[in-house]
Coordinates of C-alpha atoms (C1' of nucleotides) in Angstrom, one line a residue:
Chain A
M242 CA 0.0 0.0 0.0
A243 CA 2.7 2.4 0.9
V244 CA 5.0 3.5 -1.8
P245 CA 8.6 3.6 -0.6
G246 CA 10.2 7.0 -1.2
R247 CA 7.0 8.9 -0.7
F248 CA 6.2 10.6 2.6
Y249 CA 3.1 12.7 3.3
V250 CA 3.0 14.0 6.8
T251 CA 0.3 16.0 8.5
T252 CA -0.2 17.8 11.8
P253 CA -3.8 18.3 13.0
I254 CA -5.2 21.6 11.8
Y255 CA -5.3 23.9 14.8
Y256 CA -8.5 25.4 15.9
V257 CA -8.2 29.0 15.0
N258 CA -9.8 30.2 18.2
D259 CA -6.8 29.0 20.2
A260 CA -3.5 30.9 20.5
P261 CA -0.5 29.0 19.4
H262 CA 1.1 27.3 22.4
I263 CA 3.8 24.8 23.0
G264 CA 1.4 21.9 22.7
H265 CA 0.8 22.9 19.1
A266 CA 4.5 23.5 18.7
Y267 CA 5.3 20.0 20.0
T268 CA 3.4 18.2 17.3
T269 CA 4.4 20.7 14.6
V270 CA 8.2 20.5 15.3
I271 CA 8.1 16.8 15.2
A272 CA 6.2 16.8 11.9
D273 CA 8.8 19.2 10.6
A274 CA 11.7 17.2 11.7
L275 CA 10.2 14.1 10.1
A276 CA 9.6 15.9 6.9
R277 CA 13.2 17.2 6.9
W278 CA 14.5 13.7 7.6
H279 CA 12.6 12.2 4.7
R280 CA 13.8 15.0 2.4
L281 CA 17.3 14.2 3.6
V282 CA 17.0 10.5 2.6
G283 CA 15.6 11.6 -0.8
D284 CA 12.0 10.8 -0.3
D285 CA 9.3 12.8 -2.1
T286 CA 7.9 14.6 0.8
F287 CA 4.8 16.7 1.5
F288 CA 4.3 18.3 4.8
L289 CA 0.9 19.8 5.6
T290 CA -0.3 21.9 8.5
G291 CA -3.0 24.6 8.8
T292 CA -6.0 25.9 10.6
D293 CA -9.5 24.7 11.4
E294 CA -11.7 27.8 11.0
H295 CA -15.4 26.8 11.2
G296 CA -17.7 26.1 14.0
L297 CA -19.8 27.6 16.7
K298 CA -16.9 28.9 18.8
V299 CA -15.3 30.9 16.0
A300 CA -18.7 32.4 15.1
Q301 CA -19.4 33.3 18.7
S302 CA -16.1 34.9 19.5
A303 CA -16.2 36.9 16.2
E304 CA -19.6 38.2 17.2
E305 CA -18.3 39.2 20.6
R306 CA -15.6 41.2 19.0
G307 CA -17.9 42.6 16.5
V308 CA -16.0 41.2 13.5
S309 CA -17.0 38.8 10.8
P310 CA -16.1 35.1 11.4
Q311 CA -13.8 35.3 8.4
A312 CA -12.0 38.3 9.7
Q313 CA -11.6 36.6 13.1
A314 CA -10.2 33.5 11.3
N315 CA -7.9 35.5 9.1
A316 CA -6.3 37.2 12.1
N317 CA -5.8 34.0 14.1
A318 CA -4.6 31.9 11.2
A319 CA -1.9 34.5 10.7
R320 CA -0.7 34.0 14.2
F321 CA -0.2 30.3 13.6
R322 CA 1.7 31.0 10.4
A323 CA 3.9 33.5 12.2
A324 CA 4.6 31.0 15.1
W325 CA 5.6 28.3 12.6
D326 CA 7.8 30.7 10.6
E327 CA 9.5 31.6 13.8
L328 CA 10.2 28.0 14.6
D329 CA 11.6 27.2 11.1
I330 CA 8.7 25.0 10.2
S331 CA 9.2 23.9 6.6
Y332 CA 5.6 23.1 5.7
D333 CA 4.8 22.7 2.0
D334 CA 1.3 23.8 2.4
F335 CA -0.7 25.7 5.0
I336 CA -4.4 24.8 4.6
R337 CA -7.3 26.8 5.9
T338 CA -10.7 25.3 6.0
T339 CA -12.3 28.4 4.8
E340 CA -10.6 28.3 1.4
P341 CA -12.7 27.5 -1.6
R342 CA -10.6 24.4 -2.5
H343 CA -11.6 23.0 0.9
H344 CA -15.3 23.6 0.5
T345 CA -15.1 21.9 -2.9
A346 CA -13.3 18.9 -1.4
V347 CA -15.7 18.6 1.6
Q348 CA -18.7 18.8 -0.6
T349 CA -17.3 16.3 -3.1
L350 CA -16.2 13.8 -0.5
L351 CA -19.4 13.9 1.6
S352 CA -21.6 13.9 -1.5
A353 CA -19.9 10.7 -2.5
V354 CA -20.8 9.2 0.9
H355 CA -24.3 10.5 0.5
D356 CA -24.6 9.0 -3.0
N357 CA -23.4 5.7 -1.6
G358 CA -26.3 5.8 0.9
D359 CA -24.3 6.2 4.0
I360 CA -25.6 9.7 4.9
E361 CA -29.3 9.8 5.8
L362 CA -31.8 12.1 7.3
D363 CA -32.7 11.3 10.8
T364 CA -34.0 13.0 14.0
Y365 CA -31.6 13.9 16.7
E366 CA -33.2 14.3 20.1
G367 CA -31.6 15.1 23.4
P368 CA -31.1 17.6 26.2
Y369 CA -30.2 21.0 24.8
C370 CA -28.9 24.1 26.6
V371 CA -30.1 27.3 25.0
S372 CA -27.3 29.3 26.4
C373 CA -24.7 27.0 25.1
E374 CA -26.6 26.3 21.9
A375 CA -25.4 22.8 22.3
Y376 CA -26.7 19.3 22.9
Y377 CA -25.5 17.3 25.9
Q378 CA -25.6 13.6 26.8
E379 CA -27.9 12.7 29.6
S380 CA -24.9 11.6 31.6
E381 CA -23.3 15.0 31.3
L382 CA -26.2 16.8 33.0
V383 CA -25.9 18.0 36.6
D384 CA -29.2 17.7 38.3
G385 CA -31.0 17.9 35.0
C386 CA -29.2 21.1 34.2
C387 CA -26.5 22.3 31.9
P388 CA -23.0 21.4 33.3
I389 CA -21.7 24.8 32.3
H390 CA -24.7 27.0 33.1
T391 CA -25.3 25.2 36.3
G392 CA -28.8 25.6 37.7
K393 CA -30.2 26.3 34.2
P394 CA -32.6 23.6 33.1
V395 CA -32.0 22.1 29.7
V396 CA -34.8 21.7 27.2
R397 CA -35.6 18.6 25.2
L398 CA -35.1 19.4 21.6
A399 CA -35.4 17.3 18.5
E400 CA -33.7 18.3 15.2
E401 CA -33.6 16.8 11.8
N402 CA -30.0 16.1 11.0
W403 CA -28.0 14.2 8.5
F404 CA -26.4 11.2 10.0
F405 CA -23.4 9.3 8.8
R406 CA -24.1 5.6 9.2
L407 CA -20.9 4.9 11.1
S408 CA -22.6 1.8 12.5
R409 CA -22.2 0.1 9.2
Y410 CA -18.4 0.4 9.3
Q411 CA -17.6 -1.5 12.4
Q412 CA -16.4 -4.6 10.7
R413 CA -14.5 -2.8 8.0
L414 CA -12.7 -0.7 10.6
L415 CA -11.8 -3.8 12.6
D416 CA -10.6 -5.5 9.4
W417 CA -8.4 -2.5 8.6
I418 CA -6.8 -2.3 12.1
E419 CA -6.3 -6.0 12.4
T420 CA -4.9 -6.4 8.9
D421 CA -2.4 -3.6 9.3
P422 CA -1.3 -3.7 12.9
A423 CA 1.0 -0.8 12.4
A424 CA -1.7 1.5 11.1
I425 CA -2.3 3.0 14.5
Q426 CA 0.7 3.6 16.7
P427 CA 1.8 3.1 19.4
E428 CA 0.3 -0.3 20.1
G429 CA -1.5 0.8 23.2
K430 CA -3.4 3.4 21.3
R431 CA -4.3 0.9 18.7
N432 CA -5.8 -1.4 21.4
E433 CA -7.8 1.5 22.7
V434 CA -9.3 2.0 19.2
L435 CA -10.0 -1.7 18.8
G436 CA -11.8 -1.7 22.2
F437 CA -13.9 1.2 21.2
V438 CA -14.9 -0.1 17.9
R439 CA -15.7 -3.5 19.3
Q440 CA -18.2 -2.0 21.6
G441 CA -20.3 -1.1 18.6
L442 CA -20.6 2.2 16.9
D443 CA -23.5 4.6 16.8
D444 CA -24.4 6.7 13.8
V445 CA -23.2 10.3 14.1
S446 CA -24.9 13.5 13.3
I447 CA -22.7 15.4 10.9
T448 CA -24.7 18.5 10.0
R449 CA -26.1 21.5 11.8
T450 CA -28.8 24.0 11.1
S451 CA -28.2 26.2 14.1
L452 CA -25.4 28.1 12.6
D453 CA -24.2 29.0 9.1
W454 CA -20.5 29.3 9.7
G455 CA -19.5 26.1 8.0
V456 CA -19.4 24.3 4.7
P457 CA -22.9 24.1 3.2
V458 CA -24.4 20.7 2.7
P459 CA -24.9 20.6 -1.1
W460 CA -28.1 18.5 -1.1
A461 CA -29.7 20.2 2.0
P462 CA -30.1 23.9 1.9
G463 CA -29.9 25.4 5.4
H464 CA -27.5 22.8 6.7
V465 CA -23.8 23.1 7.2
F466 CA -21.4 20.2 8.1
Y467 CA -20.5 19.9 11.7
V468 CA -17.0 21.3 12.1
W469 CA -15.2 18.1 12.8
Y470 CA -16.4 16.4 9.6
D471 CA -15.3 19.3 7.6
A472 CA -12.0 19.6 9.3
L473 CA -10.8 16.0 8.8
I474 CA -11.1 16.3 5.1
N475 CA -8.4 18.9 5.0
Y476 CA -5.9 16.1 4.7
A477 CA -7.5 15.2 1.3
T478 CA -8.1 18.8 0.2
A479 CA -4.5 19.7 0.4
I480 CA -3.3 17.0 -2.0
G481 CA -5.9 17.8 -4.6
Y482 CA -9.0 15.8 -3.7
G483 CA -11.9 17.0 -5.8
T484 CA -9.7 19.3 -7.9
E485 CA -6.6 17.5 -9.0
P486 CA -7.2 13.7 -9.1
E487 CA -3.8 12.7 -10.3
R488 CA -2.1 14.7 -7.6
F489 CA -4.4 13.1 -5.0
T490 CA -3.6 9.6 -6.0
T491 CA 0.1 10.4 -5.9
W492 CA -0.1 11.1 -2.2
W493 CA -3.1 9.2 -0.9
P494 CA -3.1 7.0 1.1
H495 CA 0.6 7.3 1.8
V496 CA -0.1 9.6 4.7
H497 CA 1.3 9.8 8.2
H498 CA -1.0 11.6 10.5
L499 CA 0.5 13.0 13.7
I500 CA -2.1 13.6 16.3
G501 CA -2.5 14.1 20.1
K502 CA -4.3 11.4 22.0
E503 CA -7.3 13.5 22.6
I504 CA -8.4 13.3 19.0
I505 CA -7.8 9.6 18.4
R506 CA -11.5 8.8 17.8
F507 CA -11.8 11.3 15.1
H508 CA -8.7 10.1 13.3
C509 CA -8.9 6.4 13.9
V510 CA -12.6 5.8 13.7
Y511 CA -14.6 8.6 12.0
W512 CA -12.1 9.6 9.4
P513 CA -11.2 6.1 8.2
A514 CA -14.9 5.2 8.0
M515 CA -15.7 8.4 6.1
L516 CA -12.9 7.6 3.6
M517 CA -14.2 4.0 3.2
A518 CA -17.7 5.3 2.7
A519 CA -16.4 7.6 0.0
G520 CA -14.6 4.8 -1.7
L521 CA -11.1 5.7 -0.6
D522 CA -8.5 3.9 1.4
P523 CA -8.0 4.7 5.1
P524 CA -4.8 6.5 6.1
H525 CA -1.6 4.6 6.0
R526 CA -0.4 5.5 9.5
V527 CA -1.8 7.4 12.5
H528 CA 0.9 8.3 15.0
V529 CA -0.6 9.2 18.4
H530 CA 1.4 11.1 20.9
G531 CA 0.8 12.0 24.5
W532 CA 0.6 15.3 26.2
L533 CA 3.1 17.6 27.6
L534 CA 2.4 17.8 31.3
L535 CA 3.4 20.9 33.1
G536 CA 5.8 19.7 35.7
G537 CA 8.2 21.4 38.1
E538 CA 6.8 24.1 40.3
K539 CA 8.6 27.0 38.8
L540 CA 9.1 27.7 35.2
S541 CA 11.5 30.6 35.9
K542 CA 10.8 34.2 35.0
T543 CA 10.6 33.3 31.3
V544 CA 7.4 31.4 31.6
H545 CA 6.4 32.3 35.1
G546 CA 2.8 32.9 35.7
A547 CA 1.8 30.2 33.3
A548 CA -0.6 28.1 35.2
R549 CA -1.3 25.9 32.2
L550 CA 0.8 24.6 29.4
T551 CA -1.5 26.0 26.9
D552 CA -0.7 29.5 28.2
I553 CA 2.9 29.2 27.1
A554 CA 3.6 30.7 23.8
P555 CA 6.6 29.3 21.9
A556 CA 8.0 32.8 21.5
R557 CA 8.5 33.1 25.2
L558 CA 11.1 30.4 25.1
L559 CA 13.0 31.5 22.0
D560 CA 15.0 34.3 23.7
D561 CA 16.6 31.8 26.1
F562 CA 17.0 28.8 23.9
G563 CA 17.0 30.0 20.3
V564 CA 14.9 28.3 17.7
D565 CA 17.1 25.2 17.5
G566 CA 17.4 24.9 21.3
F567 CA 13.6 25.1 21.5
R568 CA 13.1 22.5 18.8
F569 CA 15.7 20.2 20.3
H570 CA 13.9 20.0 23.6
F571 CA 10.7 18.7 22.1
L572 CA 12.5 16.3 19.9
R573 CA 15.0 14.9 22.3
D574 CA 13.5 15.3 25.8
Q575 CA 10.1 14.0 25.0
S576 CA 9.7 10.5 23.8
F577 CA 7.0 10.4 21.1
G578 CA 4.0 8.4 22.3
P579 CA 3.5 8.7 26.1
D580 CA 2.9 11.8 28.0
G581 CA 6.0 13.7 29.0
E582 CA 6.9 16.3 31.6
F583 CA 7.6 19.7 30.4
S584 CA 9.7 21.9 32.6
Y585 CA 11.9 24.8 32.1
E586 CA 14.6 23.3 34.3
A587 CA 14.7 20.1 32.2
M588 CA 14.9 22.2 29.1
V589 CA 17.9 24.1 30.4
A590 CA 19.6 20.9 31.5
R591 CA 19.1 19.3 28.1
Y592 CA 20.3 22.3 26.3
N593 CA 23.4 22.7 28.3
A594 CA 24.3 19.0 28.3
D595 CA 23.7 18.1 24.7
L596 CA 24.0 21.4 22.8
A597 CA 26.4 23.6 24.7
N598 CA 28.6 21.0 26.4
N599 CA 28.7 18.3 23.7
L600 CA 28.0 19.6 20.3
G601 CA 28.9 23.3 20.7
N602 CA 31.9 22.7 22.8
L603 CA 33.2 20.0 20.4
L604 CA 33.1 22.6 17.6
S605 CA 34.9 25.1 19.8
R606 CA 37.7 22.9 20.8
V607 CA 38.3 21.4 17.4
T608 CA 38.3 24.8 15.6
T609 CA 40.7 26.1 18.2
V610 CA 43.2 23.3 17.9
V611 CA 43.0 23.4 14.1
D612 CA 43.8 27.0 14.3
R613 CA 46.9 26.4 16.4
K614 CA 48.2 23.2 14.9
C615 CA 47.0 23.4 11.3
D616 CA 47.1 27.1 10.6
G617 CA 43.4 27.2 10.5
I618 CA 43.1 24.8 7.5
G619 CA 41.0 21.7 8.3
P620 CA 42.8 18.5 7.4
A621 CA 41.0 15.5 5.8
P622 CA 39.8 12.6 8.0
R623 CA 41.6 9.3 7.9
P624 CA 40.0 6.6 5.8
D625 CA 40.9 4.0 8.3
S626 CA 39.8 6.1 11.3
P627 CA 38.6 4.2 14.3
L628 CA 35.5 6.3 14.1
A629 CA 34.6 5.1 10.7
A630 CA 32.9 2.0 12.0
V631 CA 31.2 3.9 14.8
A632 CA 29.9 6.4 12.3
A633 CA 28.3 3.7 10.2
E634 CA 26.6 2.3 13.2
V635 CA 25.4 5.8 14.2
V636 CA 24.0 6.5 10.8
A637 CA 22.1 3.2 10.8
A638 CA 20.7 3.7 14.3
T639 CA 19.7 7.3 13.6
S640 CA 18.0 6.3 10.3
A641 CA 16.1 3.5 11.9
A642 CA 14.9 5.7 14.7
W643 CA 13.7 8.5 12.4
D644 CA 11.9 5.9 10.3
A645 CA 10.2 4.6 13.4
V646 CA 9.0 8.1 14.3
A647 CA 11.3 8.1 17.4
P648 CA 13.0 11.5 17.2
S649 CA 14.3 11.1 20.8
Q650 CA 16.1 7.9 20.0
A651 CA 17.4 9.2 16.7
L652 CA 19.1 12.1 18.4
E653 CA 20.4 9.9 21.2
A654 CA 21.9 7.7 18.5
T655 CA 23.5 10.7 16.7
W656 CA 24.9 12.1 19.9
R657 CA 26.9 8.9 20.4
L658 CA 29.1 10.1 17.6
I659 CA 29.8 13.4 19.4
R660 CA 30.8 11.5 22.5
E661 CA 33.1 9.3 20.6
G662 CA 34.6 12.3 18.9
N663 CA 35.3 13.9 22.2
A664 CA 36.8 10.6 23.5
L665 CA 39.1 10.4 20.5
L666 CA 40.4 13.8 21.2
E667 CA 41.0 13.0 24.8
A668 CA 42.9 9.9 23.8
A669 CA 45.0 11.5 21.1
E670 CA 45.6 14.9 22.8
P671 CA 46.5 16.7 19.6
W672 CA 46.9 20.0 21.4
K673 CA 50.0 18.5 23.0
A674 CA 51.6 17.1 19.9
E675 CA 53.7 18.7 17.2
P676 CA 52.0 19.5 14.0
G677 CA 52.2 16.7 11.5
P678 CA 50.3 13.8 10.0
D679 CA 49.2 12.3 13.3
V680 CA 47.7 15.6 14.5
D681 CA 46.1 16.1 11.1
G682 CA 44.5 12.7 11.1
V683 CA 42.9 13.1 14.5
L684 CA 41.6 16.6 13.7
G685 CA 40.4 15.5 10.3
D686 CA 38.4 12.8 12.1
A687 CA 37.0 15.3 14.5
L688 CA 36.0 17.6 11.6
E689 CA 34.4 14.7 9.9
V690 CA 32.4 13.9 13.0
L691 CA 31.1 17.5 13.0
R692 CA 30.2 17.2 9.4
L693 CA 28.3 14.0 9.9
V694 CA 26.5 15.2 13.0
A695 CA 25.5 18.4 11.1
V696 CA 23.9 16.2 8.5
L697 CA 22.3 13.8 10.9
A698 CA 21.0 16.5 13.2
S699 CA 19.8 18.8 10.5
P700 CA 16.2 17.8 10.8
A701 CA 16.2 18.9 14.4
L702 CA 18.6 21.8 14.2
P703 CA 18.2 23.3 10.7
S704 CA 20.0 26.6 11.2
T705 CA 22.8 25.7 13.6
T706 CA 23.8 22.7 11.5
R707 CA 24.1 25.0 8.5
E708 CA 26.4 27.1 10.7
V709 CA 28.5 24.1 11.6
F710 CA 29.0 23.5 7.9
R711 CA 30.1 27.1 7.4
R712 CA 32.5 27.1 10.4
I713 CA 34.3 24.0 9.2
G714 CA 34.6 25.5 5.7
L715 CA 32.1 23.6 3.8
D716 CA 30.0 25.2 1.1
G717 CA 26.2 24.9 1.1
S718 CA 24.1 23.2 3.6
P719 CA 24.0 19.8 5.3
T720 CA 20.9 19.0 3.3
D721 CA 22.3 19.6 -0.1
R722 CA 23.0 16.0 -0.7
V723 CA 21.0 12.9 0.4
L724 CA 21.7 9.8 2.3
P725 CA 23.4 7.4 2.1
E726 CA 26.2 9.1 0.1
V727 CA 26.3 12.2 2.3
A728 CA 26.6 10.1 5.4
A729 CA 29.5 7.9 4.2
W730 CA 32.7 8.3 6.3
G731 CA 35.3 10.6 4.7
G732 CA 33.1 13.2 3.1
Y733 CA 35.0 16.1 4.7
P734 CA 37.5 17.1 1.9
G735 CA 40.2 18.8 4.0
G736 CA 42.0 21.9 2.9
R737 CA 39.1 24.1 4.0
P738 CA 39.5 27.2 6.2
V739 CA 38.0 26.6 9.6
E740 CA 36.5 29.4 11.7
K741 CA 36.3 29.5 15.5
G742 CA 33.5 31.9 16.0
A743 CA 31.4 32.5 19.0
P744 CA 29.9 29.6 20.9
L745 CA 27.2 28.0 18.9
F746 CA 25.0 27.4 21.9
P747 CA 25.9 29.7 24.7
R748 CA 25.7 27.9 28.0
I749 CA 22.7 28.9 30.1
R750 CA 23.7 29.8 33.6
T751 CA 21.4 28.4 36.3
D752 CA 23.0 30.0 39.3
A753 CA 21.2 33.2 40.5
Chain B
rG98 C1' -20.9 5.1 35.8
rG99 C1' -18.6 2.7 31.1
rC100 C1' -14.0 2.0 28.4
rG101 C1' -8.7 2.8 28.4
rG102 C1' -3.8 4.5 29.8
rC103 C1' -0.1 5.3 33.4
rG104 C1' 2.7 4.3 38.4
rU105 C1' 10.6 1.3 37.1
rA106 C1' 17.3 4.7 40.3
rG107 C1' 17.4 11.9 43.3
rC108 C1' 15.1 13.7 38.1
rU109 C1' 13.1 12.6 33.0
rC110 C1' 12.2 8.1 30.9
rA111 C1' 13.6 3.0 28.2
rG112 C1' 12.7 -2.1 28.7
rU113 C1' 11.2 -7.2 29.8
rC114 C1' 5.8 -11.7 24.2
rG115 C1' 7.9 -14.7 32.6
rG116 C1' 14.2 -17.1 33.6
rU117 C1' 22.2 -12.4 33.7
rC118 C1' 16.3 -7.5 32.4
rA119 C1' 17.1 -4.5 36.8
rG120 C1' 18.7 -0.2 32.2
rA121 C1' 19.9 5.1 29.5
rG122 C1' 20.7 10.2 29.9
rC123 C1' 20.9 14.0 33.5
rA124 C1' 22.3 15.0 38.5
rC125 C1' 25.9 13.4 42.2
rU126 C1' 31.0 11.4 44.0
rC127 C1' 36.1 10.3 43.0
rG128 C1' 40.2 10.4 39.5
rG129 C1' 42.6 12.3 34.8
rC130 C1' 43.1 16.4 31.4
rU131 C1' 43.5 21.7 30.5
rC132 C1' 42.5 22.3 23.4
rA133 C1' 37.4 23.8 24.6
rU134 C1' 31.3 27.4 26.3
rA135 C1' 33.9 25.9 34.8
rA136 C1' 33.5 22.4 28.9
rU137 C1' 35.8 17.0 28.1
rC138 C1' 37.6 11.8 29.3
rG139 C1' 37.5 7.4 32.8
rA140 C1' 35.4 4.9 37.1
rG141 C1' 31.2 4.5 40.6
rG142 C1' 24.0 2.5 41.0
rU143 C1' 22.5 -0.5 48.2
rG144 C1' 16.2 1.1 43.1
rU145 C1' 11.1 -3.9 47.7
rC146 C1' 10.3 -2.2 38.9
rG147 C1' 2.7 1.5 43.1
rC148 C1' 0.2 -2.0 47.2
rC149 C1' -2.1 -7.0 48.2
rG150 C1' -3.1 -11.7 46.6
rG151 C1' -3.1 -15.7 42.6
rU152 C1' -0.9 -18.8 38.5
rU153 C1' 4.2 -20.9 37.9
rC154 C1' 10.0 -24.5 39.1
rG155 C1' 10.5 -19.0 38.7
rA156 C1' 6.9 -12.5 38.0
rU157 C1' 8.9 -6.2 37.6
rC158 C1' 6.9 -8.5 33.1
rC159 C1' 0.6 -13.0 33.1
rC160 C1' -4.4 -13.0 36.1
rG161 C1' -7.6 -10.7 40.1
rG162 C1' -8.3 -6.9 43.6
rC163 C1' -6.8 -2.2 45.7
rC164 C1' -4.5 2.8 45.9
rG165 C1' -2.9 7.2 43.2
rC166 C1' -2.7 10.2 38.6
rC167 C1' -4.8 10.9 33.8
rG168 C1' -7.7 10.5 29.1
rC169 C1' -12.1 9.5 26.2
rC170 C1' -17.5 8.8 26.5
rA171 C1' -19.9 10.8 19.8

RNA sequence: GGCGGCGUAGCUCAGUCGGUCAGAGCACUCGGCUCAUAAUCGAGGUGUCGCCGGUUCGAUCCCGGCCGCCGCCA
């Protein structure tokens, strides 16, 4: 089903009423690093993110501010774009669900489901809170009243809605998940979905008549699609569903959806079922990750006052850590899958240990010694270097981890090469020796370590790895050539001017 | 209430389809080095793998119950 060499990766589209926070950034940085990795290995890659702009909440907050929903959406979508630009997010497309192409795709896809007989008119009946303009489950009520407007009785309301016959897809969903055990990862999340589907599935109401801020239902004037069923289709819109059939079949279903655990049901049940109902294949992979939990009592002055993680804007951390330092924390310190602790202190510790002390300091010491012992001209590595075999292992381990969507493990694997490089220098002590072939060989090896690390870490640290290249005298960028050639030992040519420069990652002091 | 997840070294987390599986990084201690961003290199782990039972020759890993934290419930 999956075509090797083709990688389509998505983030959820973010609800435009939210302000960008580090939870959004977490998913987006990982998607970006995965996209960069796949480009590095030469895959055809398409990386999609965007904003979800319909729904009652957007309409309401626009009304409160006295602006149109579209104006409200425009303003907030721009904030997400700005946040991602600041974080070096290399998206290929930024989709907005209010775009005409998306309306076309939604109407086309759901019309196909309708034509197939799996969307039917039915009556929805249940407790309704007039203040919320929303239905509740009986179980959600508090003493027969709205759980939000406590003390306010709900009314019973019945509404004619269009229902997606999800109940008809139970077996097909089970077949999909059981036939392709890797479709939903990690395994624990897959089991959750299996358990849910096995309980039996109810049909779902997918249209609303109570608001008009949405995609109109083509066969039913006065109805718009409920925001979730419009939003999911963005993944199809962006690759040309309904407008560019050939482009669509190039990318679908070779998709990797990255999602947080709170939206599993939408991505692992409703979305695949909708696709099946429209005659399309379900997604190739859904990668579910946990949440960042706000740990540690204090977040320092930088983020102090943030009671909730969703109050922390990415920009608040960039002054301290830089873009790459920020990215590195989310890729290296959080393992993709389970929940992880977010703390400022941990972020500082990781930055200092891995970026300042290991990578940054290695660059500093090597460039200094090259300056003193080699007149500032970097020598070539030794073909028979003891590090050559290590490098091959590191490349293999790093590749395997990125392919498995395990950025933390990938970076851990890459950092082994840095440690080995530092150990080689300790053993050889070129700063003590007279200039000559031995010193050249060791320093050449160290420069080659830096070159390789710059290549392998480029998905995580796009701008600082370019700077490493520049400092060791290489033209272009670590991503100019693809694996495996670029990762073969001996790529550093030698004879290049090496520049010491300021510390790449200034150590962050924690005293005071 | 229903369904599900988590609870492993000071910290953040891996891992075990039951038998050298008790691990990594950080922190810490000691020693070396001084090219380097007080960086680096080497050595050092005495943790009841949440609690109580059960299955088993043997459980941290399986089963049951309990406690704590968390998520979803259209």
